[in-house]
mmCIF file of C-alpha atoms in Angstrom:
data_model
loop_
_atom_site.group_PDB
_atom_site.id
_atom_site.type_symbol
_atom_site.label_atom_id
_atom_site.label_comp_id
_atom_site.label_asym_id
_atom_site.label_seq_id
_atom_site.Cartn_x
_atom_site.Cartn_y
_atom_site.Cartn_z
ATOM 1 C CA GLU H 1 -1.867 40.147 14.659
ATOM 2 C CA ALA H 2 0.681 40.322 11.755
ATOM 3 C CA GLY H 3 0.834 37.518 9.406
ATOM 4 C CA VAL H 4 3.742 35.604 7.921
ATOM 5 C CA ALA H 5 5.822 37.979 5.994
ATOM 6 C CA GLN H 6 7.887 36.944 2.986
ATOM 7 C CA SER H 7 10.296 38.690 0.549
ATOM 8 C CA PRO H 8 10.808 39.123 -2.200
ATOM 9 C CA ARG H 9 7.411 38.481 -3.728
ATOM 10 C CA TYR H 10 8.918 37.885 -7.173
ATOM 11 C CA LYS H 11 12.232 36.983 -8.432
ATOM 12 C CA ILE H 12 13.649 36.190 -11.947
ATOM 13 C CA ILE H 13 17.169 34.696 -12.168
ATOM 14 C CA GLU H 14 19.304 32.768 -14.778
ATOM 15 C CA LYS H 15 20.014 29.167 -14.330
ATOM 16 C CA ARG H 16 23.189 28.535 -12.189
ATOM 17 C CA GLN H 17 22.655 31.852 -10.248
ATOM 18 C CA SER H 18 21.856 31.898 -6.531
ATOM 19 C CA VAL H 19 18.910 33.160 -4.862
ATOM 20 C CA ALA H 20 17.667 33.721 -1.237
ATOM 21 C CA PHE H 21 14.232 34.097 0.239
ATOM 22 C CA TRP H 22 13.283 35.421 3.548
ATOM 23 C CA CYS H 23 10.464 34.632 5.925
ATOM 24 C CA ASN H 24 9.239 36.127 9.138
ATOM 25 C CA PRO H 25 6.665 33.954 11.053
ATOM 26 C CA ILE H 26 3.832 35.045 13.204
ATOM 27 C CA SER H 27 5.151 36.216 16.492
ATOM 28 C CA GLY H 28 5.548 33.265 19.037
ATOM 29 C CA HIS H 29 5.251 30.463 16.470
ATOM 30 C CA ALA H 30 8.045 28.096 17.085
ATOM 31 C CA THR H 31 7.315 25.885 14.107
ATOM 32 C CA LEU H 32 8.316 27.163 10.678
ATOM 33 C CA TYR H 33 7.961 25.424 7.226
ATOM 34 C CA TRP H 34 9.176 25.973 3.760
ATOM 35 C CA TYR H 35 7.063 24.637 0.957
ATOM 36 C CA GLN H 36 7.671 24.434 -2.789
ATOM 37 C CA GLN H 37 4.548 24.829 -4.952
ATOM 38 C CA ILE H 38 5.144 23.921 -8.617
ATOM 39 C CA LEU H 39 2.468 25.214 -10.985
ATOM 40 C CA GLY H 40 -0.548 23.000 -10.939
ATOM 41 C CA GLN H 41 0.520 20.976 -7.889
ATOM 42 C CA GLY H 42 -0.090 21.306 -4.170
ATOM 43 C CA PRO H 43 2.632 22.482 -1.702
ATOM 44 C CA LYS H 44 5.435 20.090 -1.003
ATOM 45 C CA LEU H 45 7.363 20.514 2.381
ATOM 46 C CA LEU H 46 11.016 21.187 1.926
ATOM 47 C CA ILE H 47 12.020 21.759 5.472
ATOM 48 C CA GLN H 48 10.504 22.066 8.903
ATOM 49 C CA PHE H 49 12.112 23.880 11.781
ATOM 50 C CA GLN H 50 11.148 23.732 15.535
ATOM 51 C CA ASN H 51 12.717 26.868 17.058
ATOM 52 C CA ASN H 52 16.213 26.964 15.451
ATOM 53 C CA GLY H 53 16.491 23.144 14.966
ATOM 54 C CA VAL H 54 15.643 21.117 11.942
ATOM 55 C CA VAL H 55 12.832 18.591 12.327
ATOM 56 C CA ASP H 56 12.491 17.326 8.834
ATOM 57 C CA ASP H 57 14.547 18.182 5.788
ATOM 58 C CA SER H 58 14.026 14.722 4.022
ATOM 59 C CA GLN H 59 12.699 16.331 0.788
ATOM 60 C CA LEU H 60 15.174 19.327 0.695
ATOM 61 C CA PRO H 61 17.629 18.897 -2.383
ATOM 62 C CA LYS H 62 20.715 19.438 -0.160
ATOM 63 C CA ASP H 63 23.143 19.621 -2.996
ATOM 64 C CA ARG H 64 21.693 22.997 -3.932
ATOM 65 C CA PHE H 65 19.216 24.077 -1.333
ATOM 66 C CA SER H 66 19.964 25.232 2.246
ATOM 67 C CA ALA H 67 17.979 26.844 4.890
ATOM 68 C CA GLU H 68 18.602 28.290 8.372
ATOM 69 C CA ARG H 69 16.726 29.870 11.292
ATOM 70 C CA LEU H 70 19.647 30.897 13.388
ATOM 71 C CA LYS H 71 17.856 32.755 16.140
ATOM 72 C CA GLY H 72 14.679 30.644 15.967
ATOM 73 C CA VAL H 73 12.666 33.518 14.581
ATOM 74 C CA ASP H 74 13.031 34.536 10.840
ATOM 75 C CA SER H 75 14.401 32.096 8.237
ATOM 76 C CA THR H 76 16.265 32.121 5.000
ATOM 77 C CA LEU H 77 16.036 29.656 2.206
ATOM 78 C CA LYS H 78 18.700 29.666 -0.441
ATOM 79 C CA ILE H 79 19.247 28.087 -3.829
ATOM 80 C CA GLN H 80 22.672 27.750 -5.323
ATOM 81 C CA PRO H 81 22.983 27.054 -8.108
ATOM 82 C CA ALA H 82 19.440 27.218 -9.489
ATOM 83 C CA LYS H 83 18.001 25.010 -12.161
ATOM 84 C CA LEU H 84 15.118 25.511 -14.556
ATOM 85 C CA GLU H 85 13.115 22.958 -12.566
ATOM 86 C CA ASP H 86 13.326 25.185 -9.364
ATOM 87 C CA SER H 87 10.763 27.629 -11.048
ATOM 88 C CA ALA H 88 7.972 27.630 -8.523
ATOM 89 C CA VAL H 89 6.338 29.490 -5.689
ATOM 90 C CA TYR H 90 8.137 29.111 -2.392
ATOM 91 C CA LEU H 91 5.781 29.374 0.500
ATOM 92 C CA CYS H 92 6.663 30.026 4.211
ATOM 93 C CA ALA H 93 4.263 28.841 6.909
ATOM 94 C CA SER H 94 4.301 28.850 10.615
ATOM 95 C CA SER H 95 2.476 27.115 13.427
ATOM 96 C CA SER H 96 2.195 27.494 17.225
ATOM 97 C CA ARG H 97 2.545 23.836 17.695
ATOM 98 C CA GLN H 98 4.274 20.812 16.080
ATOM 99 C CA GLY H 99 2.365 18.042 14.512
ATOM 100 C CA ALA H 100 -0.638 18.111 12.183
ATOM 101 C CA HIS H 101 -1.842 21.563 13.522
ATOM 102 C CA GLU H 102 -3.158 24.287 11.341
ATOM 103 C CA GLN H 103 -0.585 26.394 9.527
ATOM 104 C CA TYR H 104 -0.493 30.022 8.646
ATOM 105 C CA PHE H 105 0.988 30.805 5.287
ATOM 106 C CA GLY H 106 2.771 33.829 3.901
ATOM 107 C CA PRO H 107 2.016 35.172 0.450
ATOM 108 C CA GLY H 108 4.924 33.314 -1.138
ATOM 109 C CA THR H 109 7.836 34.129 -3.382
ATOM 110 C CA ARG H 110 7.386 33.350 -7.222
ATOM 111 C CA LEU H 111 10.766 32.353 -8.681
ATOM 112 C CA THR H 112 11.276 32.131 -12.389
ATOM 113 C CA VAL H 113 14.637 30.614 -13.614
ATOM 114 C CA THR H 114 15.405 31.389 -17.190
ATOM 115 C CA ALA S 1 2.079 7.286 5.429
ATOM 116 C CA GLN S 2 -0.944 9.334 4.746
ATOM 117 C CA SER S 3 -1.884 10.575 1.204
ATOM 118 C CA VAL S 4 -4.761 12.713 -0.207
ATOM 119 C CA THR S 5 -6.422 12.633 -3.621
ATOM 120 C CA GLN S 6 -8.474 15.449 -5.161
ATOM 121 C CA PRO S 7 -10.036 13.984 -8.339
ATOM 122 C CA ASP S 8 -11.107 17.071 -9.988
ATOM 123 C CA ILE S 9 -8.532 19.490 -11.405
ATOM 124 C CA HIS S 10 -11.039 22.084 -12.586
ATOM 125 C CA ILE S 11 -14.657 22.653 -11.513
ATOM 126 C CA THR S 12 -17.022 25.297 -13.006
ATOM 127 C CA VAL S 13 -20.166 26.468 -11.319
ATOM 128 C CA SER S 14 -22.538 29.317 -11.827
ATOM 129 C CA GLU S 15 -22.740 32.067 -9.364
ATOM 130 C CA GLY S 16 -25.558 31.238 -6.791
ATOM 131 C CA ALA S 17 -25.227 27.449 -7.565
ATOM 132 C CA SER S 18 -24.217 24.944 -4.998
ATOM 133 C CA LEU S 19 -20.657 23.491 -4.816
ATOM 134 C CA GLU S 20 -18.996 20.320 -3.706
ATOM 135 C CA LEU S 21 -15.356 19.653 -4.119
ATOM 136 C CA ARG S 22 -14.181 16.085 -3.476
ATOM 137 C CA CYS S 23 -11.323 14.905 -1.339
ATOM 138 C CA ASN S 24 -10.367 11.263 -0.672
ATOM 139 C CA TYR S 25 -7.558 10.363 1.741
ATOM 140 C CA SER S 26 -5.609 7.283 2.687
ATOM 141 C CA TYR S 27 -4.599 6.624 6.221
ATOM 142 C CA GLY S 28 -4.961 3.742 8.623
ATOM 143 C CA ALA S 29 -6.302 5.684 11.522
ATOM 144 C CA THR S 30 -8.396 8.630 12.162
ATOM 145 C CA PRO S 31 -6.793 11.431 10.223
ATOM 146 C CA TYR S 32 -6.556 15.134 10.827
ATOM 147 C CA LEU S 33 -8.267 16.959 7.713
ATOM 148 C CA PHE S 34 -7.946 20.405 6.388
ATOM 149 C CA TRP S 35 -9.314 22.499 3.566
ATOM 150 C CA TYR S 36 -7.268 25.471 2.445
ATOM 151 C CA VAL S 37 -8.066 28.262 -0.229
ATOM 152 C CA GLN S 38 -5.502 29.927 -2.363
ATOM 153 C CA SER S 39 -6.478 33.083 -4.212
ATOM 154 C CA PRO S 40 -4.192 34.225 -7.071
ATOM 155 C CA GLY S 41 -0.968 35.615 -5.969
ATOM 156 C CA GLN S 42 -1.754 34.700 -2.260
ATOM 157 C CA GLY S 43 -0.735 32.124 0.128
ATOM 158 C CA LEU S 44 -3.092 29.434 1.589
ATOM 159 C CA GLN S 45 -5.792 30.316 3.973
ATOM 160 C CA LEU S 46 -7.411 27.784 6.352
ATOM 161 C CA LEU S 47 -11.065 27.324 5.560
ATOM 162 C CA LEU S 48 -11.847 24.674 8.037
ATOM 163 C CA LYS S 49 -10.380 21.518 9.861
ATOM 164 C CA TYR S 50 -11.534 18.184 11.321
ATOM 165 C CA PHE S 51 -9.780 16.739 14.314
ATOM 166 C CA SER S 52 -12.523 14.743 16.044
ATOM 167 C CA GLY S 53 -16.145 14.835 17.171
ATOM 168 C CA ASP S 54 -18.887 16.050 14.908
ATOM 169 C CA THR S 55 -18.247 14.907 11.470
ATOM 170 C CA LEU S 56 -19.944 17.961 9.827
ATOM 171 C CA VAL S 57 -17.509 20.894 10.081
ATOM 172 C CA GLN S 58 -18.294 24.429 9.496
ATOM 173 C CA GLY S 59 -15.789 26.962 8.303
ATOM 174 C CA ILE S 60 -15.135 30.455 7.310
ATOM 175 C CA LYS S 61 -16.872 32.094 4.266
ATOM 176 C CA GLY S 62 -19.934 29.640 4.426
ATOM 177 C CA PHE S 63 -18.096 26.535 3.757
ATOM 178 C CA GLU S 64 -18.678 23.160 5.321
ATOM 179 C CA ALA S 65 -17.131 19.653 5.064
ATOM 180 C CA GLU S 66 -18.229 16.328 6.142
ATOM 181 C CA PHE S 67 -15.724 13.599 7.180
ATOM 182 C CA LYS S 68 -17.043 10.242 6.084
ATOM 183 C CA ARG S 69 -14.859 7.390 7.433
ATOM 184 C CA SER S 70 -16.558 4.618 5.393
ATOM 185 C CA GLN S 71 -15.655 6.416 2.190
ATOM 186 C CA SER S 72 -12.415 8.039 3.221
ATOM 187 C CA SER S 73 -13.751 11.233 2.108
ATOM 188 C CA PHE S 74 -13.747 14.902 3.236
ATOM 189 C CA ASN S 75 -15.745 16.728 0.728
ATOM 190 C CA LEU S 76 -16.102 20.538 0.833
ATOM 191 C CA ARG S 77 -19.501 22.177 0.168
ATOM 192 C CA LYS S 78 -21.033 25.475 -0.211
ATOM 193 C CA PRO S 79 -24.829 26.054 -0.794
ATOM 194 C CA SER S 80 -24.395 29.122 -2.953
ATOM 195 C CA VAL S 81 -21.122 30.204 -4.399
ATOM 196 C CA HIS S 82 -20.108 33.996 -4.981
ATOM 197 C CA TRP S 83 -17.760 35.218 -7.641
ATOM 198 C CA SER S 84 -15.133 35.850 -5.026
ATOM 199 C CA ASP S 85 -15.013 32.166 -4.288
ATOM 200 C CA ALA S 86 -13.140 31.548 -7.572
ATOM 201 C CA ALA S 87 -9.707 30.217 -6.408
ATOM 202 C CA GLU S 88 -7.767 27.031 -5.865
ATOM 203 C CA TYR S 89 -8.741 24.685 -3.152
ATOM 204 C CA PHE S 90 -6.527 22.256 -1.428
ATOM 205 C CA CYS S 91 -7.402 19.360 0.905
ATOM 206 C CA ALA S 92 -4.852 18.255 3.303
ATOM 207 C CA VAL S 93 -4.261 15.401 5.797
ATOM 208 C CA GLY S 94 -2.074 14.923 8.842
ATOM 209 C CA ALA S 95 -1.581 11.946 10.999
ATOM 210 C CA SER S 96 -0.789 13.220 14.560
ATOM 211 C CA LEU S 97 -1.164 16.208 16.569
ATOM 212 C CA LEU S 98 1.657 15.141 18.942
ATOM 213 C CA ASN S 99 4.236 13.621 16.754
ATOM 214 C CA ARG S 100 6.756 16.350 15.969
ATOM 215 C CA ASP S 101 7.916 14.593 12.780
ATOM 216 C CA ASP S 102 4.424 14.575 11.522
ATOM 217 C CA LYS S 103 3.581 16.791 8.408
ATOM 218 C CA ILE S 104 0.574 17.867 6.662
ATOM 219 C CA ILE S 105 0.366 16.350 3.102
ATOM 220 C CA PHE S 106 -1.570 18.426 0.507
ATOM 221 C CA GLY S 107 -3.709 17.388 -2.460
ATOM 222 C CA LYS S 108 -2.916 18.784 -5.999
ATOM 223 C CA GLY S 109 -5.696 21.137 -5.691
ATOM 224 C CA THR S 110 -8.978 21.896 -7.417
ATOM 225 C CA ARG S 111 -9.389 25.085 -9.371
ATOM 226 C CA LEU S 112 -12.815 26.582 -9.054
ATOM 227 C CA HIS S 113 -14.205 28.691 -11.821
ATOM 228 C CA ILE S 114 -17.368 30.818 -11.329
ATOM 229 C CA LEU S 115 -19.710 31.727 -14.305
ATOM 230 C CA PRO S 116 -21.591 34.978 -13.923
#
């Protein structure tokens, strides 16, 4: 069974530029999560999808971050414009069920904003 | 709302020694508890989980954890560590298996260093 795929693995941009991350969850997993992990901290949930609908985006900075999962499979997270404090690892995870069930994580995208 | 605390930012143990990583949670009812491991440059991998039943949970890679309700703890243990265990370990807590709005909250992590 293929795991959660993410690309790119690394990205360096200047502040005020835009960037997009892509995630393909495990086949059949209806629930998809995007997390932000700042160095030295645990993952913080940005947005949760159930199929192509948003379940929770309460911690997503909506003035600059957006995410979509149009066909209920893969997902894109975008930042526009980026700030220095957006430097972090962006993790995608998927789960076969909603609620506090185990999640399967991709390798992450390390973003550096200069 | 639930929360989780990992009191130790760094832990160093010698290879072959025993290990215990601490985790304390805050939640009014029985929580759902997880330990994840993150190797450098990798995503998180589930080590073990507690949902109900036996309070001593066995996981992968020889790890185990014990749920102690009276202490609000879910400490991770391993009797003999290997150099490959060097990684960051995250404790996490969730409140409900059924509530679609429920999320898993992660601790800040404990980085494990292994001395040869």
